[in-house]
XYZ file of C-alpha atoms in Angstrom:
625
model
C 48.349 95.430 111.789
C 47.807 98.947 112.950
C 46.782 100.093 109.508
C 44.335 97.114 109.159
C 42.740 97.969 112.457
C 42.318 101.598 111.579
C 40.806 100.595 108.214
C 38.375 98.244 109.899
C 37.333 100.879 112.370
C 36.684 103.453 109.594
C 34.736 100.889 107.530
C 32.512 100.088 110.607
C 31.816 103.777 111.210
C 31.139 104.579 107.543
C 29.126 101.493 106.506
C 27.215 101.394 109.839
C 25.710 104.766 109.364
C 25.397 104.924 105.521
C 22.283 106.374 103.957
C 20.777 106.119 100.475
C 22.692 106.775 97.253
C 22.478 105.926 93.583
C 24.552 104.916 90.584
C 23.350 102.891 87.628
C 19.879 104.258 87.090
C 16.778 102.205 87.909
C 13.139 102.547 86.710
C 11.124 104.166 89.508
C 7.787 104.442 87.751
C 5.835 104.514 84.500
C 2.683 105.949 83.061
C 0.747 103.782 82.259
C 1.877 101.550 85.217
C 3.055 98.057 84.700
C 0.117 95.603 84.506
C -2.525 98.356 84.358
C -5.726 97.936 82.267
C -6.893 101.199 80.691
C -10.386 101.985 79.366
C -9.138 104.363 76.583
C -5.855 104.376 74.684
C -3.124 106.727 76.114
C -1.522 109.448 74.050
C 1.999 108.755 75.251
C 4.127 106.472 77.479
C 6.355 108.015 80.106
C 9.161 106.397 82.136
C 10.750 107.823 85.199
C 14.177 106.777 86.495
C 16.149 107.257 89.672
C 18.782 109.432 88.011
C 19.316 111.244 84.724
C 19.542 109.120 81.642
C 20.377 109.452 77.906
C 18.919 107.545 75.021
C 19.082 106.996 71.284
C 16.364 107.053 68.675
C 15.534 103.404 69.304
C 15.764 103.398 73.094
C 12.054 103.208 73.773
C 9.655 100.899 71.805
C 5.991 100.266 72.321
C 4.865 97.052 70.691
C 1.181 96.070 69.943
C -0.246 92.666 70.643
C 0.655 91.781 66.973
C 4.329 92.788 67.753
C 4.063 95.944 65.660
C 5.645 99.235 66.765
C 3.109 101.974 67.643
C 5.430 104.822 68.568
C 6.381 106.450 65.283
C 8.814 109.037 66.813
C 11.904 108.598 69.108
C 11.812 109.303 72.822
C 12.239 112.683 74.403
C 12.660 113.955 77.953
C 9.324 114.694 79.500
C 8.877 118.386 80.475
C 12.686 118.876 80.343
C 13.383 116.451 83.210
C 16.635 114.488 82.571
C 15.451 111.453 84.467
C 12.413 110.839 82.168
C 11.797 109.361 78.737
C 8.533 109.777 76.812
C 7.222 108.556 73.467
C 4.048 109.550 71.753
C 1.775 106.809 70.430
C -0.099 106.395 67.245
C -3.744 107.516 66.861
C -6.236 104.668 67.174
C -4.973 101.646 69.070
C -6.742 98.307 69.180
C -7.589 96.551 72.419
C -5.155 94.147 73.931
C -1.837 93.926 75.824
C 1.035 96.262 74.809
C 4.685 95.759 75.600
C 7.057 98.623 76.428
C 10.737 97.774 75.815
C 13.368 100.322 76.942
C 17.152 100.600 76.893
C 18.774 103.806 78.201
C 22.208 104.857 79.478
C 22.644 105.968 83.053
C 24.730 108.966 84.116
C 27.698 106.683 84.932
C 27.866 105.365 81.267
C 26.348 101.997 81.703
C 23.351 100.791 79.699
C 20.216 99.455 81.535
C 17.249 97.862 80.017
C 13.829 96.337 80.794
C 10.223 95.859 79.703
C 6.711 95.949 81.113
C 3.101 95.599 79.798
C -0.160 97.412 80.055
C -3.530 96.691 78.432
C -6.169 98.750 76.625
C -9.810 97.528 77.101
C -8.980 94.004 78.274
C -5.772 91.899 78.273
C -5.164 89.829 75.202
C -4.172 86.225 75.166
C -0.813 87.089 73.349
C 1.617 89.847 73.783
C 4.954 90.904 72.266
C 7.928 89.036 73.435
C 11.044 91.107 74.382
C 14.513 89.646 75.224
C 15.306 89.973 78.907
C 19.051 89.259 78.735
C 21.369 91.539 80.810
C 22.423 94.750 78.944
C 26.058 93.718 78.807
C 25.387 90.093 77.659
C 26.103 90.739 74.103
C 29.124 90.344 71.855
C 29.721 94.079 71.902
C 29.265 94.183 75.704
C 31.727 91.444 76.339
C 34.335 92.955 73.991
C 33.750 96.359 75.645
C 34.469 94.835 78.971
C 37.761 93.325 77.750
C 38.850 96.675 76.276
C 38.168 98.447 79.525
C 40.643 95.982 81.225
C 43.233 96.883 78.617
C 42.651 100.555 79.088
C 43.173 100.385 82.874
C 46.261 98.345 82.386
C 47.708 100.840 79.904
C 47.060 103.689 82.305
C 48.811 101.872 85.159
C 51.898 101.116 83.026
C 52.086 104.607 81.559
C 51.643 106.462 84.877
C 53.691 104.037 86.935
C 56.782 104.000 84.639
C 56.766 107.730 84.086
C 56.546 108.391 87.851
C 59.408 105.936 88.559
C 61.583 107.917 86.162
C 60.506 111.348 87.337
C 60.664 110.699 91.075
C 62.864 107.595 91.818
C 65.555 107.157 89.267
C 66.003 109.464 86.184
C 68.571 107.069 84.659
C 65.831 104.496 84.233
C 64.454 106.559 81.392
C 67.401 105.607 79.307
C 67.007 101.838 79.799
C 65.308 99.692 77.261
C 62.872 97.912 79.673
C 61.461 101.323 80.858
C 61.204 102.681 77.396
C 59.372 99.538 76.176
C 57.125 99.758 79.191
C 56.203 103.332 78.393
C 55.572 102.431 74.764
C 53.415 99.358 75.629
C 51.349 101.423 78.132
C 50.787 104.225 75.644
C 49.951 101.895 72.800
C 47.573 99.787 74.940
C 45.697 102.836 76.294
C 45.497 104.504 72.865
C 44.361 101.398 70.956
C 41.788 100.469 73.576
C 40.411 104.043 73.748
C 39.965 104.106 69.961
C 38.165 100.802 70.062
C 36.002 101.847 72.980
C 35.031 104.947 71.110
C 34.034 102.974 67.991
C 32.065 100.466 70.153
C 30.374 103.064 72.289
C 27.322 103.417 69.950
C 26.654 99.635 69.595
C 27.276 99.232 73.279
C 24.589 101.660 74.192
C 22.008 100.444 71.592
C 22.822 96.725 71.774
C 23.950 96.740 68.195
C 26.343 94.403 66.343
C 30.173 94.715 66.233
C 29.988 95.563 62.565
C 27.912 98.646 63.302
C 30.926 100.145 65.068
C 31.947 101.752 61.770
C 28.589 103.447 61.256
C 29.527 107.153 61.061
C 26.086 108.300 62.097
C 26.146 106.132 65.285
C 29.745 107.223 65.996
C 28.696 110.948 65.669
C 25.876 110.438 68.235
C 28.252 108.524 70.545
C 30.801 111.434 70.525
C 28.114 113.793 71.837
C 27.420 111.722 74.894
C 29.259 112.151 78.268
C 31.248 108.840 77.840
C 32.108 109.563 74.133
C 33.278 113.066 75.023
C 35.558 111.633 77.761
C 37.064 109.119 75.336
C 37.684 111.889 72.824
C 39.434 114.019 75.466
C 41.482 111.046 76.433
C 42.725 110.624 72.779
C 43.742 114.293 72.720
C 45.707 113.912 75.982
C 47.348 110.815 74.614
C 48.544 112.678 71.469
C 50.147 115.305 73.675
C 51.778 112.582 75.849
C 53.154 110.916 72.668
C 54.906 114.177 71.689
C 56.304 114.579 75.233
C 57.588 111.007 75.399
C 59.332 111.488 72.074
C 61.110 114.566 73.409
C 62.130 112.725 76.563
C 63.541 109.840 74.541
C 65.753 112.146 72.573
C 67.078 113.700 75.806
C 67.866 110.307 77.212
C 69.590 108.921 74.097
C 73.104 107.786 74.931
C 72.545 107.774 78.742
C 72.137 103.981 78.618
C 75.726 103.567 77.388
C 77.225 105.274 80.351
C 76.636 108.919 79.658
C 75.179 111.071 82.426
C 71.385 111.210 82.207
C 69.736 114.598 81.773
C 68.346 116.497 84.668
C 64.605 116.324 85.137
C 63.459 119.463 86.900
C 60.290 120.514 88.611
C 58.800 121.642 85.296
C 58.955 118.087 83.936
C 57.335 116.697 87.052
C 54.618 119.305 86.983
C 53.752 118.613 83.308
C 53.758 114.810 84.012
C 51.492 115.234 87.023
C 49.065 117.471 85.121
C 48.758 115.024 82.255
C 48.288 112.119 84.625
C 45.544 113.917 86.533
C 43.777 114.854 83.260
C 43.919 111.209 82.120
C 42.310 110.046 85.354
C 39.616 112.750 85.105
C 38.410 111.164 81.795
C 37.575 108.018 83.783
C 36.020 109.791 86.763
C 33.873 111.974 84.496
C 32.054 108.972 82.918
C 32.030 106.380 85.665
C 30.384 105.825 89.010
C 31.772 109.016 90.528
C 29.755 111.075 88.136
C 26.408 109.875 89.510
C 24.824 109.693 92.957
C 25.538 111.559 96.082
C 28.511 113.869 96.841
C 29.688 114.072 93.227
C 31.877 117.084 93.956
C 33.815 114.991 96.502
C 33.608 111.679 94.684
C 35.213 112.964 91.475
C 38.506 114.036 93.080
C 38.487 110.824 95.180
C 38.170 108.694 92.087
C 40.991 110.568 90.400
C 43.250 110.067 93.392
C 42.310 106.384 93.495
C 43.188 105.845 89.856
C 46.541 107.730 90.156
C 47.555 105.897 93.295
C 46.788 102.596 91.563
C 48.940 103.605 88.586
C 51.817 104.830 90.635
C 51.841 101.779 92.818
C 51.133 98.994 90.343
C 52.928 100.481 87.315
C 55.896 101.403 89.525
C 56.051 97.857 90.836
C 56.216 96.424 87.337
C 58.880 98.902 86.405
C 60.999 98.028 89.438
C 60.557 94.327 88.753
C 61.763 94.620 85.128
C 64.800 96.609 86.332
C 65.648 94.137 89.072
C 65.503 91.284 86.523
C 67.596 93.192 84.004
C 70.718 91.353 82.895
C 73.657 93.679 82.486
C 76.860 95.000 84.011
C 76.890 95.441 87.725
C 77.094 99.193 87.522
C 73.700 99.254 85.729
C 71.799 97.783 88.699
C 69.084 99.716 90.380
C 70.746 101.746 93.132
C 69.535 101.251 96.685
C 68.640 104.900 97.013
C 66.191 104.591 93.965
C 64.591 101.478 95.550
C 64.251 103.372 98.928
C 62.573 106.277 97.165
C 60.114 103.987 95.415
C 59.382 102.179 98.713
C 58.389 105.446 100.329
C 56.361 106.484 97.286
C 54.591 103.088 97.089
C 53.730 103.267 100.795
C 52.027 106.629 100.260
C 50.265 105.379 97.182
C 48.873 102.354 99.041
C 47.711 104.646 101.905
C 45.848 106.728 99.367
C 44.395 103.622 97.784
C 43.030 102.358 101.179
C 41.660 105.783 102.153
C 39.929 106.436 98.867
C 38.787 102.867 98.645
C 37.091 103.080 102.012
C 35.170 106.251 100.886
C 34.161 104.624 97.606
C 33.007 101.428 99.405
C 30.848 103.500 101.687
C 29.395 105.341 98.820
C 28.624 102.420 96.620
C 27.756 99.649 99.155
C 25.948 101.380 101.886
C 25.406 98.527 104.380
C 26.972 95.386 105.770
C 24.156 93.275 104.426
C 24.852 94.360 100.877
C 28.362 92.863 101.072
C 26.799 89.378 100.946
C 23.510 90.005 99.223
C 24.637 91.824 96.062
C 27.114 91.023 93.197
C 28.907 94.321 93.830
C 29.308 93.621 97.606
C 30.641 90.101 97.014
C 33.153 91.240 94.414
C 34.275 94.013 96.780
C 34.874 91.380 99.485
C 37.101 89.507 97.130
C 39.003 92.652 96.278
C 39.481 93.488 100.035
C 40.938 90.029 100.636
C 43.414 90.405 97.773
C 44.368 93.860 99.002
C 45.180 92.379 102.401
C 47.509 89.908 100.669
C 49.126 92.796 98.851
C 49.800 94.601 102.136
C 51.343 91.391 103.544
C 53.661 91.083 100.470
C 54.475 94.753 100.583
C 55.532 94.486 104.253
C 58.157 91.918 103.210
C 59.235 94.003 100.303
C 59.880 96.948 102.618
C 61.988 94.685 104.908
C 64.198 93.551 102.011
C 64.453 97.164 100.922
C 65.513 98.377 104.372
C 68.287 95.694 104.453
C 69.444 96.646 100.975
C 69.619 100.313 101.779
C 71.477 99.571 105.003
C 73.958 97.353 103.105
C 74.654 100.220 100.780
C 74.882 102.906 103.422
C 78.096 104.752 104.486
C 77.538 103.609 108.101
C 77.654 100.007 106.927
C 80.959 100.597 105.024
C 82.573 102.209 108.034
C 81.651 99.286 110.287
C 83.029 96.877 107.850
C 86.346 98.671 107.488
C 86.574 98.882 111.239
C 85.978 95.118 111.608
C 88.629 94.331 109.018
C 91.384 96.146 110.800
C 93.941 93.604 112.263
C 94.903 93.964 115.947
C 98.641 93.030 116.457
C 99.898 92.401 119.994
C 103.361 93.896 120.696
C 105.701 93.583 123.685
C 106.856 96.920 124.927
C 110.606 97.260 124.831
C 111.159 93.817 123.238
C 112.324 93.094 119.761
C 109.693 92.119 117.252
C 108.919 88.486 116.994
C 110.523 86.750 114.014
C 108.209 85.898 111.138
C 107.069 82.324 111.128
C 107.511 80.494 107.903
C 105.658 77.350 108.624
C 102.279 76.713 107.101
C 100.546 76.379 110.462
C 101.515 79.940 111.425
C 100.477 81.573 108.221
C 97.570 84.082 108.379
C 94.148 82.479 108.285
C 92.375 82.744 104.926
C 88.766 82.336 104.112
C 87.653 79.058 102.822
C 88.056 78.889 99.113
C 90.868 81.506 98.916
C 93.673 79.029 98.623
C 95.427 78.571 95.273
C 94.193 75.010 94.905
C 90.591 75.724 95.823
C 88.007 75.779 93.048
C 84.924 76.899 95.068
C 83.450 80.272 93.990
C 83.317 82.998 96.672
C 80.028 83.239 98.477
C 77.448 85.772 97.300
C 77.388 89.203 98.991
C 74.564 90.210 101.403
C 73.444 92.849 98.815
C 72.907 90.136 96.182
C 70.887 88.063 98.655
C 68.724 91.076 99.563
C 68.140 91.912 95.896
C 66.961 88.410 95.157
C 64.595 88.426 98.110
C 63.290 91.857 97.069
C 62.888 90.669 93.484
C 60.748 87.670 94.634
C 58.465 89.745 96.824
C 58.051 92.458 94.256
C 56.979 89.710 91.764
C 54.392 88.422 94.216
C 53.205 91.941 94.945
C 52.906 92.835 91.214
C 50.924 89.691 90.469
C 48.479 90.466 93.293
C 48.321 94.004 91.982
C 47.184 92.797 88.575
C 44.491 90.777 90.282
C 43.394 93.833 92.156
C 43.292 95.778 88.830
C 41.111 93.106 87.203
C 38.677 93.116 90.094
C 38.534 96.893 90.068
C 37.616 96.821 86.359
C 34.809 94.360 87.112
C 33.546 96.579 89.895
C 33.291 99.604 87.650
C 31.076 97.624 85.333
C 28.804 96.207 88.093
C 25.678 97.835 89.475
C 26.586 99.275 92.924
C 24.821 97.740 95.868
C 23.147 100.983 96.911
C 21.805 101.414 93.361
C 20.244 98.006 93.456
C 18.697 98.777 96.796
C 17.409 102.175 95.617
C 15.994 100.605 92.461
C 14.024 98.060 94.527
C 12.884 100.671 96.914
C 11.667 102.955 94.081
C 9.763 100.030 92.515
C 8.187 99.287 95.947
C 7.157 102.862 96.486
C 5.705 103.033 92.935
C 3.882 99.686 93.079
C 3.046 98.816 96.638
C 1.400 101.987 97.975
C -1.577 101.355 100.270
C -4.887 102.232 98.592
C -7.148 104.320 100.739
C -10.703 105.174 99.620
C -12.982 107.701 101.307
C -16.588 107.181 100.187
C -19.474 109.437 101.383
C -22.921 107.950 102.035
C -26.337 109.014 103.303
C -26.850 107.977 106.941
C -30.638 108.005 106.552
C -31.131 111.138 108.715
C -31.795 114.557 107.315
C -28.621 116.488 106.538
C -26.465 113.701 107.921
C -23.733 112.647 105.569
C -21.410 110.015 106.802
C -18.252 108.641 105.226
C -16.630 105.142 105.077
C -12.850 104.811 104.763
C -11.675 101.688 102.983
C -7.974 100.675 103.264
C -6.651 98.089 100.844
C -3.127 96.831 101.434
C -0.971 96.275 99.541
C -3.255 97.015 96.705
C -1.675 94.393 94.367
C -2.639 91.160 92.699
C -2.780 88.404 95.337
C -3.702 88.336 98.988
C -4.757 91.744 100.442
C -5.929 93.162 103.759
C -9.216 95.154 103.801
C -10.109 97.502 106.641
C -13.210 99.714 106.892
C -14.015 102.538 109.311
C -17.338 104.449 109.389
C -17.382 108.106 110.416
C -20.304 110.374 111.393
C -20.850 113.813 109.751
C -18.909 115.521 112.553
C -15.912 113.177 112.169
C -16.643 110.801 115.049
C -16.670 107.015 114.762
C -19.985 105.471 113.888
C -21.215 102.029 114.864
C -23.254 100.199 112.161
C -24.981 96.823 112.392
C -23.505 95.508 109.092
C -20.892 96.467 106.553
C -20.170 94.647 103.338
C -17.436 95.223 100.688
C -17.250 93.547 97.333
C -14.932 94.106 94.356
C -15.782 93.650 90.685
C -13.587 93.646 87.592
C -16.182 94.675 85.048
C -14.036 94.569 81.905
C -13.055 90.932 82.477
C -16.319 89.896 84.061
C -14.799 88.884 87.446
C -16.770 89.239 90.645
C -18.250 90.429 92.759
C -15.721 89.104 95.220
C -16.873 89.442 98.865
C -14.253 90.603 101.290
C -16.242 89.060 104.152
C -15.516 91.739 106.647
C -15.855 90.958 110.340
C -16.660 93.456 113.101
C -13.513 94.158 115.162
C -15.301 96.332 117.711
C -14.707 99.814 116.180
C -13.765 98.872 112.694
C -14.363 96.121 110.120
C -11.592 94.047 108.658
C -10.651 91.005 106.527
C -7.161 89.664 105.946
C -7.429 87.155 103.135
C -9.075 88.815 100.105
C -7.406 87.530 96.901
C -7.473 89.653 93.798
C -6.554 87.578 90.591
C -5.940 90.372 88.056
C -4.591 93.899 87.806
C -6.474 96.836 86.531
C -9.408 99.015 87.476
C -11.748 97.386 90.045
C -15.090 98.631 91.274
C -15.543 98.701 95.091
C -19.145 98.313 96.218
C -19.792 99.227 99.822
C -23.083 98.364 101.458
C -23.735 99.917 104.907
C -26.823 98.991 106.997
C -27.432 101.914 109.266
C -30.466 100.519 111.083
C -32.262 97.217 111.281
C -34.211 98.051 108.111
C -32.223 100.819 106.354
C -29.115 100.279 104.249
C -27.304 102.142 101.483
C -24.832 101.037 98.777
C -22.100 103.312 97.417
C -19.277 102.541 95.048
C -15.757 103.768 94.081
C -12.985 102.521 91.782
C -9.398 101.450 92.687
C -6.468 100.525 90.519
C -4.879 97.183 91.420
C -1.307 96.680 90.181
C 0.664 93.571 89.425
C 3.335 92.059 91.658
C 6.682 93.800 91.040
C 9.144 91.797 89.038
């Protein structure tokens, strides 16, 4: 309960004062803008994202109204900026509505996609249709997600079993269950890594499963951040295979009663170095590699992965050993269980601490816990972790009882209790031995020659059975936590979703302010009228107008009229119907039906008989999707 209270307090402090961050890139702007109507054809299309992105030759496509591609060359970064993508367009483009479809890979290795439209001249009745399915909702995406689960599971088994042997019980390295567990972990991690590397290209480009064997696509995938991390992981796994083979030769024969080899500090250092290197291959290409505090987030992610492997993989190793059927002298010693209990407690503490930091970094606010997919999944994970802590508390109780049962202090107390106290009379002859049955020494029930009842089980056996049950529950819950963690690593973090929406809002909903000079009808007196249009998008808008004199002071005019006209589409003029608000003019219900360039006509009557009309243009954008 103390640990839970401390965790809740830290969460409150961190989440309550969280700022902005990013992971999973989002589109923050484009040129041309979404829904814009251009008078002349642009030379190129540029997209700007919230973080650095990578892309393939087919990542950015510009489609004409007839659904024909009009960008002959692949995308490039604009002006060397890693968070941009630009394509050049063909020469003469016909009038109509064009569709820009894009699919890029964010710095954390996940693909993102989208589409928007712009028009040249005037919008056309038809436009290219682009699929709007989620980037991962493909056969390759679903298979890639399953393989990521397998990879995490293999890491947990490999790291956990090896740590149990190196730290808790060296003899376990000679047992068949542990050897099989190490083999299964290595095979699962290696096979999934090879498959992930083959699928990396189709995963990024939304290709088919059969394109996984395209050598050209594989070559491009290897040069990316995620592909390079997978290649490094395969090299590490090859080194680990050699090391496991050497360890197996050293342990041969120890399972038959021979003394196991000594594992020194060098073995532990090599094992720790390889485990850290494996974890880095995940942190280098996942959420920790993007956003704020990358220098701190990377080691935190490594610690989180290693703690998960030590705890969950160690639990599964202990469970297999506890369920092992064999001679009594091959059971797991209480001292090994005690060492694992202490190690598991430290691993869970690291998991909680690093998890709190990662939650703060990826969620950002209490509201995001209920309003985003990432937040809701994280709440489920926290609930399961609480259940894990509950099960772990019972496991520690059974471990403490088992250790006490096997301790020297317990043996001394038992021997002292078994000593018989015989009463003797000082100076008197010893009492004759009684031969009748009633005076025979008491025997425990079931010890008589005619009794068929088996002796009761020892306390140690009872404690082992209780520990085995709770370790099973804890391991099952740990697997659930592992599955949820894998889902989280493939889900857009809450802060990224919020930053993406904020970026779109900044790009599309900026208030339009126009300052238009006009002749006040007096020699050398040039006034200005300031028109504010909010939010400057299709739909209902607020219009405010303020008139200033030549020296910057407020001017009072008898009448002020503002109309807007969309000349390309023949819409308007639309009268804003401004009303005098005693100092400025305003209207709050002007509805603009279409995006594009609008002409603003401002008529100012300076006297009872004098008036002047000036004009300016403003770009109205569409409502953000």
